[in-house]
Amino acid sequence: MSSTVDSADGGVADVPEYPMTRAAGCPFDPPPELREKQHQAPLARVRLWDGSTPWLVTRHAEQRKLLADPRVSADPTNPGYPSPAPVSSAERASGSPLSFILMDDPEHARLRRMVTGPFSVKRVEALRPKVQRIVDEAIEAMLAGPNPVDLVESFALPVPSLVICELLGVPYSDHDFFQRNSRVIVNRNSSQEDRSAATGRLTEYLDGLVGDKLVDRGEDLLSDLAERVEAGELPRDEAARMGVLLLIAGHETTANMIALGTLALLEHPDQLEALRETDDPELVSSAVEELLRYLHITHNGRRRVALDDIDIAGETIRAGEGLIVANDIGNRDPEVFDEPDSLDIRRGNRRHMAFGFGVHQCLGQPLARLELQVVYGTLYRRVPTLRLAVDPEEIPFKHDGSVYGVYELPVTW
């Protein structure tokens, strides 16, 4: 659907609604309307649920410029911020579960530094043997169970949940609780009341764990946060919100990439065979980067608002105007990626923006990369006959989620 808005020259311009709908039968591709907008111009207006008309940024170069521009804010409390859904007064009062990622510098940088250490490339790489053990054990458990099986529940969800629980110091025995509430928070069709209630439950849960760590420290990230709380460097409620963010982001995104990436490879058997037959870690790493680019599971766009007038690509973004940086179509920009709609694990182009760009780029990207390298480099070699147990048309996709993926992936071998 589309509506109209007055254009700069006093005329009337057609403005499509956002988010847009993927084409039937093309589950891996961004909506065709996004490609059309990208072809026409790097910036265009779209209309949101509340009638506002922020700028949609569709081309790679302009996306990187704006995400790195200090005149662009990630703070949703700023007027003009293009909120993806209504926000209740209770949600505003209780604070966002996304914590510091929706703040601007210098406060964003101050809080981010408190949790950067465990996600450094060096410290994450030291986790590789542990992640390999988790993946190996999950595969063994899956093979010992029923066949066919849902890969999401038996493998894609448990693996990153176990990893992030170990890193944070969260009991994995509580995974049903935090996965259930996480699903409510990331479902864009959840009501304000349900989302606020789920956020409250998770925040209370993490607050309790921080309290436990104040009494009994461990070798984990929540213990590090508790130490900062005790030193007066961090309020306890902020430590709990940071814990919620890390817990949700640490399992939801990677779980969806594992399942959706497996489906994409099963639908591209030549690419799957090349990955299954290789023992070259560089090719496995290249496959991870290509699947991140090709699938780009964060499909609601990165939301920002201009703090000052910005001239870019022949347009002037006025202070107070919203921005939606559609990285899913930016990762298909033909100016940056040859044959962008093809899946090619040998592409070797790491300029995708699956993890964002600039100061707000994903804190946990080294861990996500490591987990995906271990999964993609192990699963298909250990289960070489892995295949779908249903027709592709029967697979339910997460069109209603802020993180794209599949609800179920029935497989057999």
mmCIF file of N, CA and C in Angstrom, residues 212-328:
data_model
loop_
_atom_site.group_PDB
_atom_site.id
_atom_site.type_symbol
_atom_site.label_atom_id
_atom_site.label_comp_id
_atom_site.label_asym_id
_atom_site.label_seq_id
_atom_site.Cartn_x
_atom_site.Cartn_y
_atom_site.Cartn_z
ATOM 1 N N ASP A 212 22.628 -11.847 42.829
ATOM 2 C CA ASP A 212 23.355 -13.062 43.230
ATOM 3 C C ASP A 212 24.859 -12.881 43.046
ATOM 4 N N LYS A 213 25.236 -12.225 41.937
ATOM 5 C CA LYS A 213 26.669 -12.042 41.652
ATOM 6 C C LYS A 213 27.307 -11.042 42.617
ATOM 7 N N LEU A 214 26.494 -10.124 43.180
ATOM 8 C CA LEU A 214 27.036 -9.208 44.177
ATOM 9 C C LEU A 214 27.503 -9.972 45.415
ATOM 10 N N VAL A 215 26.855 -11.088 45.681
ATOM 11 C CA VAL A 215 27.184 -11.907 46.854
ATOM 12 C C VAL A 215 28.240 -12.952 46.526
ATOM 13 N N ASP A 216 28.115 -13.540 45.337
ATOM 14 C CA ASP A 216 28.986 -14.661 44.963
ATOM 15 C C ASP A 216 29.457 -14.481 43.529
ATOM 16 N N ARG A 217 30.645 -13.911 43.342
ATOM 17 C CA ARG A 217 31.184 -13.638 42.013
ATOM 18 C C ARG A 217 31.544 -14.932 41.290
ATOM 19 N N GLY A 218 31.493 -14.860 39.957
ATOM 20 C CA GLY A 218 31.955 -15.945 39.115
ATOM 21 C C GLY A 218 32.861 -15.399 38.033
ATOM 22 N N GLU A 219 33.293 -16.263 37.128
ATOM 23 C CA GLU A 219 34.108 -15.844 35.989
ATOM 24 C C GLU A 219 33.178 -15.622 34.803
ATOM 25 N N ASP A 220 32.371 -14.566 34.864
ATOM 26 C CA ASP A 220 31.385 -14.319 33.809
ATOM 27 C C ASP A 220 31.089 -12.829 33.724
ATOM 28 N N LEU A 221 30.349 -12.451 32.681
ATOM 29 C CA LEU A 221 30.110 -11.043 32.398
ATOM 30 C C LEU A 221 29.175 -10.394 33.420
ATOM 31 N N LEU A 222 28.171 -11.119 33.905
ATOM 32 C CA LEU A 222 27.292 -10.547 34.920
ATOM 33 C C LEU A 222 28.058 -10.260 36.209
ATOM 34 N N SER A 223 29.050 -11.078 36.532
ATOM 35 C CA SER A 223 29.894 -10.812 37.700
ATOM 36 C C SER A 223 30.703 -9.531 37.491
ATOM 37 N N ASP A 224 31.171 -9.321 36.248
ATOM 38 C CA ASP A 224 31.896 -8.080 35.946
ATOM 39 C C ASP A 224 30.986 -6.868 36.150
ATOM 40 N N LEU A 225 29.727 -6.977 35.699
ATOM 41 C CA LEU A 225 28.791 -5.875 35.870
ATOM 42 C C LEU A 225 28.472 -5.657 37.348
ATOM 43 N N ALA A 226 28.328 -6.752 38.086
ATOM 44 C CA ALA A 226 28.052 -6.637 39.517
ATOM 45 C C ALA A 226 29.199 -5.920 40.235
ATOM 46 N N GLU A 227 30.400 -6.185 39.804
ATOM 47 C CA GLU A 227 31.559 -5.517 40.404
ATOM 48 C C GLU A 227 31.502 -4.010 40.176
ATOM 49 N N ARG A 228 31.053 -3.611 38.984
ATOM 50 C CA ARG A 228 30.921 -2.183 38.682
ATOM 51 C C ARG A 228 29.772 -1.560 39.471
ATOM 52 N N VAL A 229 28.703 -2.341 39.679
ATOM 53 C CA VAL A 229 27.609 -1.857 40.516
ATOM 54 C C VAL A 229 28.115 -1.595 41.930
ATOM 55 N N GLU A 230 28.848 -2.531 42.478
ATOM 56 C CA GLU A 230 29.374 -2.405 43.840
ATOM 57 C C GLU A 230 30.332 -1.223 43.962
ATOM 58 N N ALA A 231 31.069 -0.933 42.871
ATOM 59 C CA ALA A 231 32.021 0.183 42.890
ATOM 60 C C ALA A 231 31.349 1.526 42.655
ATOM 61 N N GLY A 232 30.026 1.511 42.400
ATOM 62 C CA GLY A 232 29.312 2.754 42.162
ATOM 63 C C GLY A 232 29.454 3.294 40.752
ATOM 64 N N GLU A 233 29.989 2.482 39.832
ATOM 65 C CA GLU A 233 30.186 2.927 38.452
ATOM 66 C C GLU A 233 28.944 2.721 37.587
ATOM 67 N N LEU A 234 28.026 1.872 38.054
ATOM 68 C CA LEU A 234 26.887 1.478 37.230
ATOM 69 C C LEU A 234 25.675 1.229 38.131
ATOM 70 N N PRO A 235 24.543 1.868 37.850
ATOM 71 C CA PRO A 235 23.336 1.566 38.626
ATOM 72 C C PRO A 235 22.906 0.116 38.401
ATOM 73 N N ARG A 236 22.351 -0.504 39.435
ATOM 74 C CA ARG A 236 21.967 -1.907 39.315
ATOM 75 C C ARG A 236 20.907 -2.122 38.249
ATOM 76 N N ASP A 237 19.944 -1.177 38.123
ATOM 77 C CA ASP A 237 18.901 -1.366 37.112
ATOM 78 C C ASP A 237 19.472 -1.296 35.704
ATOM 79 N N GLU A 238 20.505 -0.469 35.503
ATOM 80 C CA GLU A 238 21.150 -0.404 34.188
ATOM 81 C C GLU A 238 21.932 -1.686 33.913
ATOM 82 N N ALA A 239 22.563 -2.253 34.932
ATOM 83 C CA ALA A 239 23.256 -3.524 34.768
ATOM 84 C C ALA A 239 22.279 -4.615 34.356
ATOM 85 N N ALA A 240 21.088 -4.602 34.943
ATOM 86 C CA ALA A 240 20.071 -5.595 34.580
ATOM 87 C C ALA A 240 19.624 -5.407 33.138
ATOM 88 N N ARG A 241 19.416 -4.151 32.718
ATOM 89 C CA ARG A 241 18.989 -3.895 31.326
ATOM 90 C C ARG A 241 20.083 -4.311 30.343
ATOM 91 N N MET A 242 21.337 -4.064 30.698
ATOM 92 C CA MET A 242 22.433 -4.511 29.839
ATOM 93 C C MET A 242 22.438 -6.030 29.735
ATOM 94 N N GLY A 243 22.153 -6.698 30.839
ATOM 95 C CA GLY A 243 22.065 -8.153 30.814
ATOM 96 C C GLY A 243 20.955 -8.646 29.910
ATOM 97 N N VAL A 244 19.805 -7.975 29.944
ATOM 98 C CA VAL A 244 18.687 -8.345 29.068
ATOM 99 C C VAL A 244 19.095 -8.210 27.601
ATOM 100 N N LEU A 245 19.711 -7.082 27.266
ATOM 101 C CA LEU A 245 20.161 -6.861 25.888
ATOM 102 C C LEU A 245 21.104 -7.966 25.430
ATOM 103 N N LEU A 246 22.111 -8.263 26.228
ATOM 104 C CA LEU A 246 23.121 -9.244 25.835
ATOM 105 C C LEU A 246 22.525 -10.645 25.738
ATOM 106 N N LEU A 247 21.571 -10.953 26.619
ATOM 107 C CA LEU A 247 20.947 -12.272 26.584
ATOM 108 C C LEU A 247 20.089 -12.449 25.341
ATOM 109 N N ILE A 248 19.269 -11.431 25.029
ATOM 110 C CA ILE A 248 18.400 -11.522 23.846
ATOM 111 C C ILE A 248 19.240 -11.556 22.573
ATOM 112 N N ALA A 249 20.125 -10.564 22.444
ATOM 113 C CA ALA A 249 20.930 -10.468 21.216
ATOM 114 C C ALA A 249 21.854 -11.665 21.064
ATOM 115 N N GLY A 250 22.286 -12.228 22.189
ATOM 116 C CA GLY A 250 23.252 -13.311 22.136
ATOM 117 C C GLY A 250 22.700 -14.633 21.668
ATOM 118 N N HIS A 251 21.375 -14.816 21.713
ATOM 119 C CA HIS A 251 20.854 -16.099 21.227
ATOM 120 C C HIS A 251 19.866 -15.941 20.069
ATOM 121 N N GLU A 252 19.068 -14.870 20.040
ATOM 122 C CA GLU A 252 18.045 -14.728 19.007
ATOM 123 C C GLU A 252 18.648 -14.610 17.606
ATOM 124 N N THR A 253 19.605 -13.694 17.458
ATOM 125 C CA THR A 253 20.138 -13.424 16.122
ATOM 126 C C THR A 253 20.924 -14.610 15.569
ATOM 127 N N THR A 254 21.788 -15.182 16.390
ATOM 128 C CA THR A 254 22.606 -16.302 15.914
ATOM 129 C C THR A 254 21.749 -17.530 15.625
ATOM 130 N N ALA A 255 20.757 -17.795 16.468
ATOM 131 C CA ALA A 255 19.865 -18.934 16.230
ATOM 132 C C ALA A 255 19.159 -18.794 14.888
ATOM 133 N N ASN A 256 18.703 -17.592 14.571
ATOM 134 C CA ASN A 256 18.038 -17.387 13.287
ATOM 135 C C ASN A 256 19.001 -17.529 12.110
ATOM 136 N N MET A 257 20.245 -17.070 12.298
ATOM 137 C CA MET A 257 21.228 -17.230 11.223
ATOM 138 C C MET A 257 21.587 -18.692 10.998
ATOM 139 N N ILE A 258 21.647 -19.488 12.053
ATOM 140 C CA ILE A 258 21.961 -20.908 11.900
ATOM 141 C C ILE A 258 20.879 -21.599 11.080
ATOM 142 N N ALA A 259 19.625 -21.386 11.452
ATOM 143 C CA ALA A 259 18.525 -22.067 10.772
ATOM 144 C C ALA A 259 18.315 -21.534 9.365
ATOM 145 N N LEU A 260 18.281 -20.204 9.211
ATOM 146 C CA LEU A 260 18.036 -19.626 7.894
ATOM 147 C C LEU A 260 19.217 -19.884 6.959
ATOM 148 N N GLY A 261 20.430 -19.837 7.501
ATOM 149 C CA GLY A 261 21.604 -20.138 6.680
ATOM 150 C C GLY A 261 21.599 -21.576 6.203
ATOM 151 N N THR A 262 21.173 -22.503 7.071
ATOM 152 C CA THR A 262 21.077 -23.904 6.668
ATOM 153 C C THR A 262 20.052 -24.071 5.551
ATOM 154 N N LEU A 263 18.916 -23.406 5.691
ATOM 155 C CA LEU A 263 17.902 -23.480 4.636
ATOM 156 C C LEU A 263 18.431 -22.916 3.322
ATOM 157 N N ALA A 264 19.115 -21.782 3.380
ATOM 158 C CA ALA A 264 19.665 -21.185 2.160
ATOM 159 C C ALA A 264 20.650 -22.125 1.485
ATOM 160 N N LEU A 265 21.487 -22.782 2.269
ATOM 161 C CA LEU A 265 22.453 -23.718 1.706
ATOM 162 C C LEU A 265 21.764 -24.949 1.123
ATOM 163 N N LEU A 266 20.735 -25.456 1.792
ATOM 164 C CA LEU A 266 19.992 -26.600 1.258
ATOM 165 C C LEU A 266 19.313 -26.244 -0.061
ATOM 166 N N GLU A 267 18.930 -24.978 -0.209
ATOM 167 C CA GLU A 267 18.312 -24.516 -1.446
ATOM 168 C C GLU A 267 19.346 -24.147 -2.512
ATOM 169 N N HIS A 268 20.618 -24.140 -2.134
ATOM 170 C CA HIS A 268 21.716 -23.890 -3.084
ATOM 171 C C HIS A 268 22.719 -25.043 -2.932
ATOM 172 N N PRO A 269 22.394 -26.217 -3.454
ATOM 173 C CA PRO A 269 23.194 -27.422 -3.188
ATOM 174 C C PRO A 269 24.645 -27.327 -3.648
ATOM 175 N N ASP A 270 24.931 -26.550 -4.681
ATOM 176 C CA ASP A 270 26.321 -26.407 -5.117
ATOM 177 C C ASP A 270 27.153 -25.682 -4.051
ATOM 178 N N GLN A 271 26.557 -24.680 -3.416
ATOM 179 C CA GLN A 271 27.257 -23.961 -2.355
ATOM 180 C C GLN A 271 27.411 -24.843 -1.111
ATOM 181 N N LEU A 272 26.369 -25.613 -0.807
ATOM 182 C CA LEU A 272 26.435 -26.511 0.332
ATOM 183 C C LEU A 272 27.520 -27.566 0.126
ATOM 184 N N GLU A 273 27.611 -28.106 -1.062
ATOM 185 C CA GLU A 273 28.625 -29.129 -1.333
ATOM 186 C C GLU A 273 30.026 -28.556 -1.173
ATOM 187 N N ALA A 274 30.244 -27.332 -1.678
ATOM 188 C CA ALA A 274 31.570 -26.712 -1.558
ATOM 189 C C ALA A 274 31.933 -26.504 -0.094
ATOM 190 N N LEU A 275 30.966 -26.127 0.727
ATOM 191 C CA LEU A 275 31.230 -25.907 2.144
ATOM 192 C C LEU A 275 31.436 -27.229 2.879
ATOM 193 N N ARG A 276 30.639 -28.215 2.524
ATOM 194 C CA ARG A 276 30.729 -29.517 3.194
ATOM 195 C C ARG A 276 32.049 -30.210 2.893
ATOM 196 N N GLU A 277 32.579 -30.030 1.709
ATOM 197 C CA GLU A 277 33.775 -30.755 1.288
ATOM 198 C C GLU A 277 35.079 -30.071 1.677
ATOM 199 N N THR A 278 34.992 -28.810 2.140
ATOM 200 C CA THR A 278 36.236 -28.080 2.401
ATOM 201 C C THR A 278 36.747 -28.324 3.815
ATOM 202 N N ASP A 279 38.053 -28.265 3.975
ATOM 203 C CA ASP A 279 38.659 -28.214 5.295
ATOM 204 C C ASP A 279 39.457 -26.919 5.442
ATOM 205 N N ASP A 280 39.161 -25.949 4.576
ATOM 206 C CA ASP A 280 39.838 -24.662 4.560
ATOM 207 C C ASP A 280 39.076 -23.670 5.446
ATOM 208 N N PRO A 281 39.648 -23.261 6.570
ATOM 209 C CA PRO A 281 38.936 -22.325 7.446
ATOM 210 C C PRO A 281 38.649 -20.981 6.787
ATOM 211 N N GLU A 282 39.468 -20.613 5.801
ATOM 212 C CA GLU A 282 39.230 -19.351 5.103
ATOM 213 C C GLU A 282 37.943 -19.411 4.277
ATOM 214 N N LEU A 283 37.672 -20.572 3.671
ATOM 215 C CA LEU A 283 36.437 -20.707 2.898
ATOM 216 C C LEU A 283 35.230 -20.746 3.835
ATOM 217 N N VAL A 284 35.380 -21.394 4.972
ATOM 218 C CA VAL A 284 34.290 -21.397 5.961
ATOM 219 C C VAL A 284 34.001 -19.975 6.418
ATOM 220 N N SER A 285 35.043 -19.208 6.690
ATOM 221 C CA SER A 285 34.872 -17.821 7.108
ATOM 222 C C SER A 285 34.207 -16.994 6.008
ATOM 223 N N SER A 286 34.624 -17.236 4.766
ATOM 224 C CA SER A 286 34.024 -16.538 3.629
ATOM 225 C C SER A 286 32.540 -16.889 3.495
ATOM 226 N N ALA A 287 32.201 -18.143 3.748
ATOM 227 C CA ALA A 287 30.802 -18.571 3.683
ATOM 228 C C ALA A 287 29.962 -17.856 4.734
ATOM 229 N N VAL A 288 30.522 -17.697 5.935
ATOM 230 C CA VAL A 288 29.818 -16.981 6.994
ATOM 231 C C VAL A 288 29.537 -15.552 6.571
ATOM 232 N N GLU A 289 30.554 -14.871 6.039
ATOM 233 C CA GLU A 289 30.371 -13.473 5.628
ATOM 234 C C GLU A 289 29.345 -13.355 4.501
ATOM 235 N N GLU A 290 29.372 -14.297 3.579
ATOM 236 C CA GLU A 290 28.431 -14.244 2.459
ATOM 237 C C GLU A 290 27.000 -14.502 2.922
ATOM 238 N N LEU A 291 26.815 -15.443 3.830
ATOM 239 C CA LEU A 291 25.468 -15.714 4.329
ATOM 240 C C LEU A 291 24.951 -14.544 5.156
ATOM 241 N N LEU A 292 25.816 -13.887 5.907
ATOM 242 C CA LEU A 292 25.410 -12.692 6.638
ATOM 243 C C LEU A 292 24.959 -11.594 5.673
ATOM 244 N N ARG A 293 25.696 -11.428 4.589
ATOM 245 C CA ARG A 293 25.323 -10.429 3.584
ATOM 246 C C ARG A 293 24.033 -10.805 2.870
ATOM 247 N N TYR A 294 23.966 -12.037 2.438
ATOM 248 C CA TYR A 294 22.864 -12.498 1.587
ATOM 249 C C TYR A 294 21.533 -12.531 2.334
ATOM 250 N N LEU A 295 21.575 -12.917 3.605
ATOM 251 C CA LEU A 295 20.332 -13.094 4.364
ATOM 252 C C LEU A 295 19.953 -11.853 5.166
ATOM 253 N N HIS A 296 20.899 -11.222 5.791
ATOM 254 C CA HIS A 296 20.694 -10.019 6.601
ATOM 255 C C HIS A 296 19.385 -10.089 7.386
ATOM 256 N N ILE A 297 19.420 -10.749 8.530
ATOM 257 C CA ILE A 297 18.200 -11.070 9.265
ATOM 258 C C ILE A 297 17.587 -9.893 10.011
ATOM 259 N N THR A 298 18.324 -8.790 10.183
ATOM 260 C CA THR A 298 17.738 -7.597 10.791
ATOM 261 C C THR A 298 17.029 -6.821 9.686
ATOM 262 N N HIS A 299 15.741 -7.086 9.506
ATOM 263 C CA HIS A 299 15.073 -6.607 8.293
ATOM 264 C C HIS A 299 14.058 -5.496 8.534
ATOM 265 N N ASN A 300 14.140 -4.829 9.679
ATOM 266 C CA ASN A 300 13.280 -3.673 9.942
ATOM 267 C C ASN A 300 13.997 -2.351 9.749
ATOM 268 N N GLY A 301 15.243 -2.405 9.318
ATOM 269 C CA GLY A 301 16.020 -1.185 9.146
ATOM 270 C C GLY A 301 16.556 -0.659 10.466
ATOM 271 N N ARG A 302 17.727 -0.034 10.416
ATOM 272 C CA ARG A 302 18.280 0.625 11.604
ATOM 273 C C ARG A 302 17.697 2.030 11.678
ATOM 274 N N ARG A 303 17.109 2.347 12.822
ATOM 275 C CA ARG A 303 16.352 3.596 12.971
ATOM 276 C C ARG A 303 17.240 4.678 13.581
ATOM 277 N N ARG A 304 17.160 5.882 13.007
ATOM 278 C CA ARG A 304 17.919 7.027 13.472
ATOM 279 C C ARG A 304 17.087 8.297 13.270
ATOM 280 N N VAL A 305 17.577 9.413 13.835
ATOM 281 C CA VAL A 305 16.954 10.716 13.620
ATOM 282 C C VAL A 305 18.068 11.748 13.495
ATOM 283 N N ALA A 306 17.869 12.709 12.593
ATOM 284 C CA ALA A 306 18.881 13.746 12.374
ATOM 285 C C ALA A 306 18.812 14.788 13.484
ATOM 286 N N LEU A 307 19.967 15.162 14.020
ATOM 287 C CA LEU A 307 20.051 16.208 15.034
ATOM 288 C C LEU A 307 20.328 17.569 14.424
ATOM 289 N N ASP A 308 20.766 17.576 13.188
ATOM 290 C CA ASP A 308 21.101 18.806 12.474
ATOM 291 C C ASP A 308 20.779 18.575 10.997
ATOM 292 N N ASP A 309 20.720 19.628 10.210
ATOM 293 C CA ASP A 309 20.506 19.472 8.772
ATOM 294 C C ASP A 309 21.701 18.746 8.160
ATOM 295 N N ILE A 310 21.416 17.798 7.264
ATOM 296 C CA ILE A 310 22.455 17.009 6.615
ATOM 297 C C ILE A 310 22.199 16.993 5.121
ATOM 298 N N ASP A 311 23.170 17.454 4.335
ATOM 299 C CA ASP A 311 23.076 17.401 2.877
ATOM 300 C C ASP A 311 23.758 16.131 2.384
ATOM 301 N N ILE A 312 23.016 15.329 1.638
ATOM 302 C CA ILE A 312 23.573 14.069 1.156
ATOM 303 C C ILE A 312 22.809 13.610 -0.078
ATOM 304 N N ALA A 313 23.528 13.174 -1.081
ATOM 305 C CA ALA A 313 22.959 12.599 -2.308
ATOM 306 C C ALA A 313 21.908 13.509 -2.932
ATOM 307 N N GLY A 314 22.164 14.811 -2.905
ATOM 308 C CA GLY A 314 21.249 15.750 -3.534
ATOM 309 C C GLY A 314 20.009 16.073 -2.730
ATOM 310 N N GLU A 315 19.915 15.556 -1.496
ATOM 311 C CA GLU A 315 18.769 15.823 -0.628
ATOM 312 C C GLU A 315 19.259 16.510 0.648
ATOM 313 N N THR A 316 18.350 17.210 1.311
ATOM 314 C CA THR A 316 18.649 17.781 2.620
ATOM 315 C C THR A 316 17.751 17.105 3.655
ATOM 316 N N ILE A 317 18.387 16.392 4.552
ATOM 317 C CA ILE A 317 17.666 15.794 5.677
ATOM 318 C C ILE A 317 17.630 16.853 6.769
ATOM 319 N N ARG A 318 16.437 17.289 7.146
ATOM 320 C CA ARG A 318 16.305 18.341 8.126
ATOM 321 C C ARG A 318 16.437 17.797 9.547
ATOM 322 N N ALA A 319 16.918 18.645 10.446
ATOM 323 C CA ALA A 319 16.979 18.272 11.852
ATOM 324 C C ALA A 319 15.588 17.852 12.322
ATOM 325 N N GLY A 320 15.523 16.722 13.035
ATOM 326 C CA GLY A 320 14.238 16.224 13.511
ATOM 327 C C GLY A 320 13.552 15.275 12.563
ATOM 328 N N GLU A 321 14.154 15.011 11.392
ATOM 329 C CA GLU A 321 13.565 14.049 10.459
ATOM 330 C C GLU A 321 14.164 12.660 10.705
ATOM 331 N N GLY A 322 13.306 11.647 10.642
ATOM 332 C CA GLY A 322 13.726 10.282 10.898
ATOM 333 C C GLY A 322 14.430 9.642 9.723
ATOM 334 N N LEU A 323 15.229 8.630 10.034
ATOM 335 C CA LEU A 323 15.958 7.863 9.020
ATOM 336 C C LEU A 323 15.755 6.379 9.276
ATOM 337 N N ILE A 324 15.565 5.622 8.205
ATOM 338 C CA ILE A 324 15.562 4.165 8.288
ATOM 339 C C ILE A 324 16.636 3.659 7.321
ATOM 340 N N VAL A 325 17.671 3.087 7.877
ATOM 341 C CA VAL A 325 18.791 2.591 7.067
ATOM 342 C C VAL A 325 18.522 1.121 6.783
ATOM 343 N N ALA A 326 18.083 0.836 5.557
ATOM 344 C CA ALA A 326 17.665 -0.520 5.169
ATOM 345 C C ALA A 326 18.884 -1.323 4.722
ATOM 346 N N ASN A 327 19.610 -1.878 5.700
ATOM 347 C CA ASN A 327 20.838 -2.598 5.374
ATOM 348 C C ASN A 327 20.592 -3.860 4.567
ATOM 349 N N ASP A 328 19.364 -4.419 4.638
ATOM 350 C CA ASP A 328 19.114 -5.631 3.852
ATOM 351 C C ASP A 328 19.248 -5.348 2.358
#
